Coordinates of C-alpha atoms and ligand atoms in Angstrom, one line a residue:
M1 CA 0.0 0.0 0.0
L2 CA 2.9 2.3 0.9
Y3 CA 4.6 1.6 -2.5
R4 CA 1.3 2.0 -4.4
L5 CA 0.5 5.4 -2.9
R6 CA 4.0 6.6 -2.9
N7 CA 4.1 5.9 -6.7
A8 CA 1.0 8.0 -7.0
D9 CA 2.8 10.9 -5.3
F10 CA 1.0 10.8 -2.0
T11 CA 2.7 11.5 1.3
V12 CA 2.5 8.2 3.2
R13 CA 3.5 7.2 6.7
V14 CA 3.3 3.6 8.0
F15 CA 3.0 2.9 11.8
E16 CA 4.0 -0.5 13.0
A17 CA 3.9 -1.8 16.6
G18 CA 6.8 -4.3 16.1
D19 CA 10.4 -3.5 15.7
G20 CA 10.5 -5.0 12.3
V21 CA 8.3 -5.4 9.2
G22 CA 6.6 -8.7 8.4
G23 CA 3.3 -8.6 10.4
T24 CA 2.1 -12.1 11.0
W25 CA 5.4 -13.5 9.9
Y26 CA 7.2 -11.3 12.3
W27 CA 5.2 -12.3 15.4
N28 CA 4.5 -16.0 14.7
R29 CA 8.1 -17.3 15.2
Y30 CA 7.2 -20.6 16.9
P31 CA 9.0 -23.7 15.7
G32 CA 7.3 -25.2 12.7
A33 CA 5.6 -22.0 11.6
R34 CA 5.1 -22.3 7.9
C35 CA 2.6 -21.1 5.3
D36 CA -0.3 -23.4 4.1
V37 CA -0.3 -21.8 0.6
E38 CA 2.5 -22.8 -1.8
S39 CA 5.4 -20.3 -1.8
M40 CA 5.4 -19.5 -5.5
E41 CA 1.7 -18.5 -5.1
Y42 CA 2.0 -16.9 -1.7
S43 CA 4.1 -14.0 -2.9
Y44 CA 3.6 -10.6 -4.4
S45 CA 2.8 -10.2 -8.1
F46 CA 3.0 -6.4 -8.4
S47 CA 6.6 -6.4 -9.6
E48 CA 7.7 -8.7 -12.4
E49 CA 11.4 -8.1 -11.4
L50 CA 10.6 -9.1 -7.8
Q51 CA 8.9 -12.3 -8.7
Q52 CA 11.6 -13.3 -11.2
E53 CA 14.4 -12.5 -8.8
W54 CA 13.3 -14.1 -5.6
E55 CA 14.1 -17.8 -5.2
W56 CA 11.7 -19.8 -2.9
T57 CA 13.4 -22.9 -1.6
E58 CA 10.5 -25.1 -0.5
R59 CA 6.9 -25.9 -1.6
Y60 CA 5.6 -24.3 1.7
A61 CA 7.9 -21.6 3.0
T62 CA 9.0 -21.5 6.6
Q63 CA 8.3 -18.4 8.7
P64 CA 12.1 -17.3 8.6
E65 CA 12.1 -17.5 4.8
I66 CA 8.9 -15.5 4.4
L67 CA 10.2 -12.9 6.9
R68 CA 13.4 -12.7 4.9
Y69 CA 11.3 -12.2 1.8
L70 CA 9.2 -9.4 3.3
N71 CA 12.4 -7.7 4.5
H72 CA 13.8 -8.0 1.0
V73 CA 10.7 -6.3 -0.4
A74 CA 11.0 -3.5 2.2
D75 CA 14.7 -2.9 1.1
R76 CA 14.2 -3.5 -2.6
F77 CA 11.5 -0.8 -2.9
D78 CA 13.2 1.4 -0.3
L79 CA 10.1 1.4 1.9
R80 CA 11.9 1.8 5.3
P81 CA 12.2 5.5 5.4
D82 CA 8.4 5.8 5.5
I83 CA 7.8 3.1 8.1
Q84 CA 7.9 4.0 11.7
L85 CA 8.6 0.9 13.9
Q86 CA 7.8 0.4 17.6
T87 CA 4.9 2.7 17.2
P88 CA 1.5 1.3 18.1
V89 CA -1.5 3.3 17.0
V90 CA -4.0 3.7 19.9
C91 CA -6.8 5.9 18.5
A92 CA -8.1 7.7 15.4
D93 CA -10.6 10.6 15.4
Y94 CA -12.3 12.1 12.4
D95 CA -12.9 15.8 12.2
E96 CA -15.8 16.6 9.9
G97 CA -14.9 20.3 9.5
S98 CA -11.5 19.6 8.0
A99 CA -12.3 16.1 6.8
L100 CA -9.0 15.0 8.5
W101 CA -8.2 12.2 10.8
T102 CA -6.1 12.7 13.9
V103 CA -4.2 9.5 14.7
G104 CA -3.0 9.0 18.3
L105 CA 0.3 7.0 18.7
G106 CA 1.6 5.0 21.7
D107 CA 4.1 7.7 22.7
G108 CA 1.3 10.3 23.1
S109 CA 2.0 12.1 19.9
T110 CA -0.5 12.6 17.1
V111 CA -0.4 12.9 13.3
T112 CA -3.1 14.1 11.0
A113 CA -4.1 12.5 7.7
R114 CA -6.7 12.7 5.0
F115 CA -6.9 8.9 4.7
V116 CA -6.3 6.2 7.3
I117 CA -5.8 2.6 6.0
M118 CA -5.9 -0.2 8.5
A119 CA -3.4 -2.9 7.3
T120 CA -3.7 -4.5 10.7
G121 CA -4.2 -8.1 9.6
C122 CA -6.9 -10.6 10.3
L123 CA -5.0 -12.8 12.8
S124 CA -2.8 -10.4 14.7
Q125 CA -4.5 -10.0 18.0
A126 CA -3.2 -13.0 20.0
R127 CA -5.5 -14.4 22.6
V128 CA -4.8 -16.2 25.9
P129 CA -8.0 -17.5 27.5
S130 CA -8.5 -16.4 31.1
F131 CA -7.9 -19.6 33.0
P132 CA -8.4 -19.4 36.8
G133 CA -5.0 -19.5 38.6
L134 CA -3.0 -18.6 35.5
E135 CA -1.3 -15.7 37.3
A136 CA -0.1 -18.0 40.0
Y137 CA 1.4 -20.5 37.6
R138 CA 5.2 -20.6 38.2
G139 CA 6.3 -22.2 34.9
R140 CA 7.0 -20.3 31.7
T141 CA 4.2 -19.4 29.3
Y142 CA 4.3 -18.6 25.6
H143 CA 1.8 -17.8 22.9
T144 CA 2.5 -19.0 19.3
G145 CA 1.4 -15.6 18.0
D146 CA 3.8 -13.7 20.2
W147 CA 6.9 -15.9 20.2
P148 CA 10.2 -14.7 21.6
A149 CA 12.5 -13.5 18.8
D150 CA 15.5 -15.4 20.2
G151 CA 13.6 -18.7 20.4
V152 CA 12.7 -21.0 23.3
D153 CA 14.7 -24.0 24.5
V154 CA 12.3 -26.7 25.7
S155 CA 14.8 -29.5 25.8
G156 CA 14.3 -31.7 28.9
L157 CA 11.2 -29.9 30.0
R158 CA 7.6 -31.1 30.6
V159 CA 5.6 -28.9 28.2
G160 CA 1.9 -28.4 27.9
I161 CA 0.3 -27.2 24.7
I162 CA -3.2 -25.9 24.7
G163 CA -4.9 -25.7 21.3
T164 CA -4.8 -27.9 18.2
G165 CA -5.6 -25.4 15.4
S166 CA -3.1 -24.6 12.6
S167 CA -0.5 -23.3 15.1
G168 CA -0.8 -26.2 17.5
V169 CA -0.5 -28.7 14.6
Q170 CA 2.7 -27.1 13.5
V171 CA 4.3 -26.6 16.9
I172 CA 3.4 -29.9 18.5
P173 CA 5.6 -32.3 16.5
L174 CA 8.7 -30.0 16.9
V175 CA 8.2 -29.5 20.6
A176 CA 7.7 -33.2 21.1
Q177 CA 11.2 -33.8 19.5
E178 CA 12.9 -31.6 22.1
A179 CA 10.8 -31.8 25.3
A180 CA 11.1 -34.5 27.9
A181 CA 7.3 -34.8 27.8
T182 CA 4.6 -33.1 25.8
V183 CA 1.0 -33.0 27.0
V184 CA -1.4 -31.8 24.3
F185 CA -4.7 -30.3 25.6
Q186 CA -7.3 -30.7 22.9
R187 CA -10.8 -29.3 23.0
T188 CA -11.9 -29.8 19.4
P189 CA -10.1 -32.2 17.1
N190 CA -9.1 -30.7 13.7
F191 CA -8.8 -32.3 10.3
T192 CA -5.1 -32.2 9.4
M193 CA -3.8 -32.9 5.9
P194 CA -0.2 -34.0 5.4
A195 CA 1.6 -30.9 3.9
R196 CA 4.1 -33.1 2.0
N197 CA 6.5 -30.2 2.0
A198 CA 9.6 -30.7 -0.2
P199 CA 12.4 -28.6 -1.7
L200 CA 11.3 -26.8 -4.9
T201 CA 13.1 -28.1 -7.9
V202 CA 15.0 -25.8 -10.3
E203 CA 12.7 -27.1 -13.1
K204 CA 9.5 -26.3 -11.2
I205 CA 10.7 -22.8 -10.3
A206 CA 11.6 -22.2 -13.9
A207 CA 8.3 -23.5 -15.3
I208 CA 6.3 -21.3 -13.0
K209 CA 8.4 -18.2 -13.6
A210 CA 8.1 -18.6 -17.3
D211 CA 4.4 -18.6 -17.0
Y212 CA 4.0 -16.3 -14.0
A213 CA 1.8 -13.6 -15.7
K214 CA -0.8 -16.2 -16.7
L215 CA -0.7 -18.1 -13.5
R216 CA -1.1 -15.0 -11.4
E217 CA -4.1 -13.9 -13.5
Q218 CA -5.6 -17.4 -13.0
A219 CA -5.3 -17.1 -9.2
R220 CA -6.9 -13.7 -9.2
W221 CA -10.0 -15.0 -10.8
S222 CA -10.2 -18.3 -8.9
G223 CA -12.3 -19.2 -5.9
N224 CA -9.6 -19.0 -3.2
G225 CA -6.8 -17.2 -4.9
T226 CA -4.7 -20.3 -5.6
L227 CA -4.1 -22.6 -8.5
R228 CA -6.0 -25.5 -6.9
V229 CA -7.8 -27.8 -9.2
N230 CA -11.5 -27.7 -8.5
Y231 CA -13.5 -30.5 -10.1
D232 CA -16.9 -29.3 -11.2
E233 CA -19.1 -32.3 -10.3
P234 CA -20.8 -33.3 -7.0
A235 CA -19.7 -36.1 -4.7
A236 CA -23.4 -36.7 -4.2
T237 CA -23.8 -38.5 -7.5
A238 CA -20.2 -39.7 -8.0
P239 CA -19.5 -43.5 -7.9
P240 CA -17.7 -44.6 -4.7
E241 CA -14.6 -45.7 -6.6
L242 CA -14.2 -42.2 -8.0
I243 CA -14.6 -40.7 -4.6
Q244 CA -12.0 -43.0 -3.1
Q245 CA -9.6 -42.4 -6.0
R246 CA -9.9 -38.6 -5.8
Y247 CA -9.4 -38.6 -2.0
E248 CA -6.4 -40.9 -2.2
A249 CA -4.9 -38.7 -4.8
G250 CA -5.5 -35.6 -2.7
W251 CA -4.0 -37.3 0.4
A252 CA -0.9 -38.4 -1.6
F253 CA -0.5 -34.9 -3.1
G254 CA -0.8 -33.2 0.3
G255 CA -1.9 -29.7 1.1
N256 CA -5.6 -28.8 1.1
D257 CA -6.4 -29.3 -2.6
I258 CA -8.4 -32.3 -1.5
V259 CA -11.4 -30.0 -0.8
G260 CA -11.6 -29.3 -4.5
S261 CA -12.2 -33.0 -5.2
F262 CA -16.0 -32.3 -5.7
N263 CA -18.0 -29.2 -6.0
D264 CA -20.5 -29.9 -3.2
L265 CA -18.1 -30.7 -0.3
T266 CA -18.7 -27.3 1.3
T267 CA -22.5 -27.3 0.8
E268 CA -23.8 -30.8 1.1
Q269 CA -23.5 -32.6 4.5
M270 CA -23.6 -36.1 3.0
S271 CA -20.9 -35.3 0.5
N272 CA -18.8 -33.7 3.2
D273 CA -19.3 -36.8 5.3
T274 CA -17.6 -38.9 2.6
L275 CA -14.4 -36.7 3.0
A276 CA -14.7 -36.7 6.8
G277 CA -15.0 -40.5 6.8
F278 CA -11.9 -40.8 4.5
L279 CA -9.8 -38.5 6.7
R280 CA -10.8 -40.3 9.9
G281 CA -9.8 -43.6 8.3
K282 CA -6.3 -42.2 7.6
I283 CA -6.0 -40.9 11.1
R284 CA -6.9 -44.4 12.5
Q285 CA -4.3 -46.0 10.2
I286 CA -1.6 -43.8 11.6
V287 CA -2.4 -43.5 15.3
R288 CA -1.7 -46.7 17.3
D289 CA -3.4 -46.1 20.6
S290 CA -7.1 -46.6 20.2
Q291 CA -8.2 -44.1 22.9
T292 CA -5.9 -41.4 21.3
S293 CA -7.2 -42.3 17.9
Q294 CA -10.8 -41.9 19.0
T295 CA -10.1 -38.5 20.6
L296 CA -8.4 -37.3 17.3
T297 CA -11.3 -38.5 15.2
A298 CA -14.2 -37.1 17.3
Q299 CA -14.8 -34.1 15.0
D300 CA -18.4 -33.0 15.3
Y301 CA -18.4 -30.5 12.4
P302 CA -18.0 -30.7 8.6
V303 CA -14.5 -30.8 7.1
G304 CA -13.5 -27.2 6.2
A305 CA -16.0 -25.5 8.6
K306 CA -13.1 -25.0 10.9
R307 CA -10.0 -24.2 8.9
M308 CA -8.3 -27.3 7.7
C309 CA -4.7 -27.7 9.0
L310 CA -1.6 -28.7 7.2
G311 CA 0.9 -30.8 9.2
T312 CA 4.1 -32.7 9.0
D313 CA 4.1 -35.8 11.2
Y314 CA 1.2 -34.4 13.2
Y315 CA -0.8 -37.6 13.8
E316 CA 2.5 -39.7 13.9
T317 CA 3.6 -37.5 16.8
F318 CA 0.9 -39.1 19.0
N319 CA 2.7 -42.5 18.6
R320 CA 5.7 -41.1 20.5
E321 CA 6.3 -42.4 24.1
N322 CA 6.7 -38.8 25.4
V323 CA 3.5 -37.4 24.0
R324 CA 0.1 -37.6 25.7
L325 CA -3.2 -36.3 24.4
V326 CA -5.7 -34.9 26.9
D327 CA -9.3 -34.8 25.8
L328 CA -10.7 -31.6 27.3
R329 CA -14.2 -32.6 26.4
G330 CA -14.0 -35.5 28.8
E331 CA -11.9 -33.7 31.4
P332 CA -12.1 -29.9 31.0
I333 CA -9.4 -27.6 32.5
K334 CA -10.4 -26.5 35.9
D335 CA -7.5 -24.2 36.6
F336 CA -3.8 -23.6 36.6
T337 CA -1.9 -24.5 39.8
P338 CA 1.6 -23.1 40.6
Q339 CA 3.0 -26.3 39.1
G340 CA 0.8 -27.0 36.1
I341 CA -2.7 -27.6 34.8
R342 CA -5.5 -29.2 36.7
T343 CA -8.4 -30.8 34.8
S344 CA -11.5 -32.4 36.3
A345 CA -9.7 -35.7 36.2
A346 CA -6.0 -35.1 37.0
E347 CA -3.2 -32.6 37.6
Y348 CA -0.4 -32.3 35.0
P349 CA 2.8 -30.9 36.3
L350 CA 4.4 -28.7 33.6
E351 CA 7.5 -26.5 33.4
A352 CA 6.2 -24.6 30.4
V353 CA 2.9 -24.0 28.7
I354 CA 2.4 -23.0 25.1
F355 CA -0.8 -21.3 24.2
A356 CA -1.7 -22.2 20.6
T357 CA -5.1 -20.7 21.4
G358 CA -5.5 -18.4 18.4
F359 CA -6.6 -14.8 17.8
D360 CA -9.4 -12.3 18.2
A361 CA -9.7 -12.7 14.4
M362 CA -10.7 -10.2 11.8
T363 CA -12.0 -7.4 14.0
G364 CA -9.7 -7.7 17.0
A365 CA -6.8 -5.7 15.6
I366 CA -9.1 -3.0 14.1
L367 CA -11.1 -2.5 17.2
R368 CA -8.0 -2.4 19.4
V369 CA -7.6 1.1 18.0
D370 CA -10.2 3.4 19.5
I371 CA -11.7 4.8 16.3
H372 CA -14.3 7.6 16.2
G373 CA -15.9 8.8 13.0
R374 CA -18.5 11.2 12.0
G375 CA -20.2 12.9 15.0
G376 CA -17.8 11.1 17.3
R377 CA -19.5 7.8 16.7
S378 CA -17.4 4.8 17.9
L379 CA -16.5 1.9 15.6
R380 CA -16.4 -0.4 18.6
D381 CA -20.1 0.6 19.3
D382 CA -21.1 0.3 15.7
W383 CA -19.6 -3.2 15.5
A384 CA -20.8 -4.4 18.9
G385 CA -23.2 -6.7 17.1
G386 CA -20.7 -7.7 14.4
P387 CA -18.7 -5.9 11.8
H388 CA -20.6 -3.7 9.2
T389 CA -18.7 -2.9 6.1
Y390 CA -19.3 -2.3 2.5
L391 CA -17.2 -4.9 0.5
G392 CA -15.0 -5.3 3.6
L393 CA -13.3 -2.1 2.5
A394 CA -15.0 0.7 4.5
S395 CA -17.7 1.4 7.1
A396 CA -20.5 3.9 6.9
G397 CA -19.9 6.9 9.3
F398 CA -16.2 6.6 9.0
P399 CA -15.1 8.6 6.0
N400 CA -11.7 8.0 4.4
L401 CA -11.1 5.0 6.5
F402 CA -10.2 1.8 4.7
F403 CA -9.5 -1.8 5.7
I404 CA -7.2 -4.1 3.9
T405 CA -8.7 -7.6 3.9
G406 CA -11.4 -6.4 6.3
P407 CA -14.4 -8.4 7.5
G408 CA -16.8 -8.8 4.7
S409 CA -14.1 -9.5 2.1
P410 CA -12.6 -13.0 1.1
S411 CA -9.5 -12.3 3.2
V412 CA -8.8 -15.4 5.4
L413 CA -10.7 -17.7 3.0
S414 CA -8.2 -16.9 0.3
N415 CA -4.6 -16.8 -0.6
V416 CA -4.3 -13.6 1.4
V417 CA -1.5 -12.1 -0.7
V418 CA -3.9 -12.1 -3.7
S419 CA -6.6 -10.4 -1.6
I420 CA -4.1 -7.9 -0.2
E421 CA -3.0 -6.9 -3.7
Q422 CA -6.5 -6.5 -4.9
H423 CA -7.4 -4.3 -2.0
V424 CA -4.3 -2.2 -2.3
E425 CA -5.1 -1.6 -6.0
W426 CA -8.7 -0.8 -5.4
I427 CA -8.0 1.6 -2.5
G428 CA -5.2 3.2 -4.4
E429 CA -7.4 3.8 -7.4
H430 CA -10.2 5.2 -5.3
I431 CA -8.0 7.7 -3.5
E432 CA -6.6 8.8 -6.9
Y433 CA -10.2 9.2 -8.2
L434 CA -11.0 11.5 -5.2
R435 CA -7.9 13.6 -5.7
K436 CA -8.5 14.0 -9.4
R437 CA -12.0 15.4 -8.7
D438 CA -10.9 17.4 -5.7
L439 CA -13.2 15.4 -3.4
A440 CA -12.4 15.6 0.3
S441 CA -14.2 12.4 1.5
T442 CA -15.7 9.1 0.7
E443 CA -17.7 6.6 2.8
P444 CA -20.2 3.8 2.2
E445 CA -23.9 4.6 2.0
V446 CA -25.8 2.8 4.7
E447 CA -28.1 1.0 2.3
A448 CA -25.3 -0.4 0.1
Q449 CA -23.4 -1.5 3.3
E450 CA -26.4 -3.3 4.8
Q451 CA -27.1 -5.0 1.5
W452 CA -23.5 -6.2 1.4
V453 CA -23.7 -7.4 5.0
A454 CA -26.9 -9.4 4.2
H455 CA -25.2 -10.8 1.1
V456 CA -22.2 -11.9 3.1
N457 CA -24.5 -13.6 5.6
D458 CA -26.7 -15.2 2.9
T459 CA -23.6 -16.6 1.1
A460 CA -22.4 -18.2 4.4
A461 CA -25.8 -19.6 5.2
R462 CA -25.8 -21.5 2.0
T463 CA -22.8 -23.5 3.1
L464 CA -21.8 -25.8 5.9
M465 CA -19.6 -23.1 7.4
M466 CA -22.1 -22.2 10.0
K467 CA -22.0 -25.7 11.5
A468 CA -18.8 -25.2 13.5
A469 CA -17.9 -23.0 16.4
S470 CA -15.0 -21.4 14.4
W471 CA -13.0 -18.2 14.7
Y472 CA -14.6 -17.3 11.3
L473 CA -17.8 -16.8 13.4
G474 CA -16.1 -15.2 16.4
A475 CA -17.0 -18.3 18.4
N476 CA -13.5 -18.7 19.9
V477 CA -13.8 -15.4 21.9
P478 CA -16.3 -15.5 24.8
G479 CA -18.9 -12.7 24.3
K480 CA -18.0 -12.0 20.7
P481 CA -21.1 -11.8 18.4
R482 CA -21.5 -14.9 16.2
V483 CA -21.4 -13.4 12.8
F484 CA -19.7 -15.1 9.8
M485 CA -17.1 -12.5 9.0
P486 CA -15.2 -13.4 5.8
Y487 CA -17.0 -13.3 2.4
L488 CA -17.4 -16.8 0.9
G489 CA -18.3 -15.7 -2.6
G490 CA -14.8 -16.4 -4.0
V491 CA -12.0 -14.0 -4.9
G492 CA -12.8 -13.9 -8.6
N493 CA -16.5 -13.0 -8.0
Y494 CA -15.5 -10.5 -5.4
R495 CA -13.0 -8.9 -7.7
R496 CA -15.7 -8.6 -10.4
I497 CA -18.1 -6.9 -7.9
C498 CA -15.4 -4.5 -6.8
D499 CA -14.5 -3.7 -10.4
E500 CA -18.2 -3.0 -11.2
V501 CA -18.5 -0.7 -8.2
T502 CA -15.5 1.2 -9.6
A503 CA -16.8 1.3 -13.1
A504 CA -20.2 2.6 -11.9
D505 CA -18.4 5.7 -10.4
Y506 CA -18.1 4.0 -7.0
R507 CA -21.7 3.0 -6.6
G508 CA -22.6 2.7 -3.0
F509 CA -20.0 5.2 -1.8
A510 CA -21.0 8.8 -0.9
T511 CA -18.3 11.2 -1.9
G512 CA -18.1 14.9 -1.2
Ligands
LIG601 O1 -5.7 -20.7 16.2 P1 -7.2 -21.4 16.2 P2 -4.4 -21.0 15.4 N1 -9.4 -24.1 26.2 O2 -8.2 -20.5 16.7 C1 -8.1 -24.0 21.3 C2 -3.9 -19.1 10.5 N2 -2.6 -19.9 10.7 O3 -3.4 -20.0 15.9 O4 -11.4 -25.4 18.5 C3 -8.9 -25.0 25.4 O5 -7.4 -22.1 14.9 C4 -9.1 -24.1 20.2 O6 -10.1 -25.0 20.5 P3 -11.6 -25.0 19.9 C5 -5.0 -20.1 10.0 O7 -5.9 -19.3 9.3 C6 -2.1 -20.4 9.5 O8 -4.1 -22.4 15.5 O9 -12.0 -23.5 20.0 N3 -8.6 -24.9 24.1 C7 -8.2 -24.5 19.0 O10 -7.9 -25.8 19.0 C8 -5.6 -20.5 11.3 O11 -6.9 -21.1 11.2 C9 -1.0 -21.2 9.6 O12 -12.4 -25.9 20.7 C10 -8.8 -23.6 23.6 C11 -7.0 -23.6 19.3 O13 -7.0 -23.4 20.7 C12 -5.5 -19.3 12.1 O14 -4.3 -18.7 11.8 C13 -0.4 -21.4 10.8 C14 -9.3 -22.6 24.4 C15 -7.0 -22.3 18.6 O15 -7.0 -22.6 17.2 C16 -5.6 -19.5 13.6 O16 -4.8 -20.6 13.9 C17 -1.0 -20.9 12.0 C18 -9.6 -22.8 25.7 N4 -10.1 -21.9 26.5 C19 -2.1 -20.2 11.9 N5 -9.4 -21.5 23.6 C20 -0.5 -21.7 8.4 O17 -0.3 -21.0 7.4 C21 -8.9 -21.9 22.4 N6 -8.6 -23.2 22.4 C22 -0.2 -23.1 8.3

């Protein structure tokens, strides 16, 4: 966004809480952190030179490699002079008279700006649940989303890990290799696909680079922003042999392409059950202990309704002598003691506890900033019942405020780099449009916004996504309204809608 606006001759300043660039890849430094979108796709396309120059080394890049890449981008495009690190933004107030925002920074100073763009990320507000007794616990505690930069040595320790989402699935196998004992506290079992990560071959890199323009365009108009093959036929009427064959091929290929095996897996429960049954069968084949296997296959929601995880030796790890799985459904956590964790059935002495407990997703990082718009109205109040945006890009009553991959856009249901680039382009173009016409402000019309919110909800309601207590719905944060936040219509459709809004002179936006 900085690069896009700077190239259009705007004065731009970026404020960043961390002491380095990289966002999610800066904070999530836990062992095993790796992307679940293939590296050659999970990278910027805005510069042909950049995409030709950079050499990814693995099918799925590790956190250190992605962080190196983002630092390279910052240097290559000379972005650092306009990025102010170690500077959290605490508030933003809009003045109607001047049509300017006053942004309050952590050190008490303020800056004014015509436009404010929240590039705050969807999964950046780490969340530690409030367990009774936690403050008296004498061991060490870590959150995967706020991992110490110089690493953590768990060798020889008894380590507890709470949470088995994407972060837990990645960190558990590596901690188990180092720790004396690893106790995994699982509330809801996930569905984990083998990542089948491998080094990228010179031939594969060359083939993609030779065809990059076409492949990037294909991803932009796809369902989820990747090059995944999506078969256009339902499992409901497919012969059992074909179903088995597709799922076996998906399992062997690794990654989450398996969900593209049929076109009704996200909408038809019985079709989804065929995939769930297949995956449970694979877990049972891997995990030797029957009780552990049962706990890992007790999913009570459709595949994909909670985000599918990618793992490397995840299920295999539960065959290790030094790993134990605790089923929190059978024995919930009562409290922390000074020595460890106490469930309703036992006390587990632990020298360290890792919280892989996720984030206040999608709205958490936006609402952490105390934002007041027209007439002093508060965004926190406006979104108390769930986020209201037009296209996930802006909210009525908050002129000249934009969200990159905000709630109501495909965001977390897509290859987020594709979605980020689309928002950056759209916002950049809109701001240039305003400048050209000498317009001081823009904001969604309430009617257009409410129609969009209804459309986002209707789209989700037509799928199986509402059948899980997921973070997509805010269900992981006690008290958070249960509203399906990302837009499920697909990145290609969404891009088309945004382009139509632009072509129709920003239909649904009031400018003045
Ligand atoms: O967080 P999560 P995450 N007591 O919310 C459990 C992206 N990501 O950091 O399911 C006990 O998914 C919770 O249990 P339940 C990706 O989009 C990507 O793992 O609520 N347990 C769950 O098991 C991902 O989806 C990558 O019942 C509690 C876990 O903690 C998103 O980030 C890697 C609890 C939280 O899982 C978030 O992933 C990592 C409690 N009180 C992350 N509260 C890749 O690219 C929560 N839990 C591969």
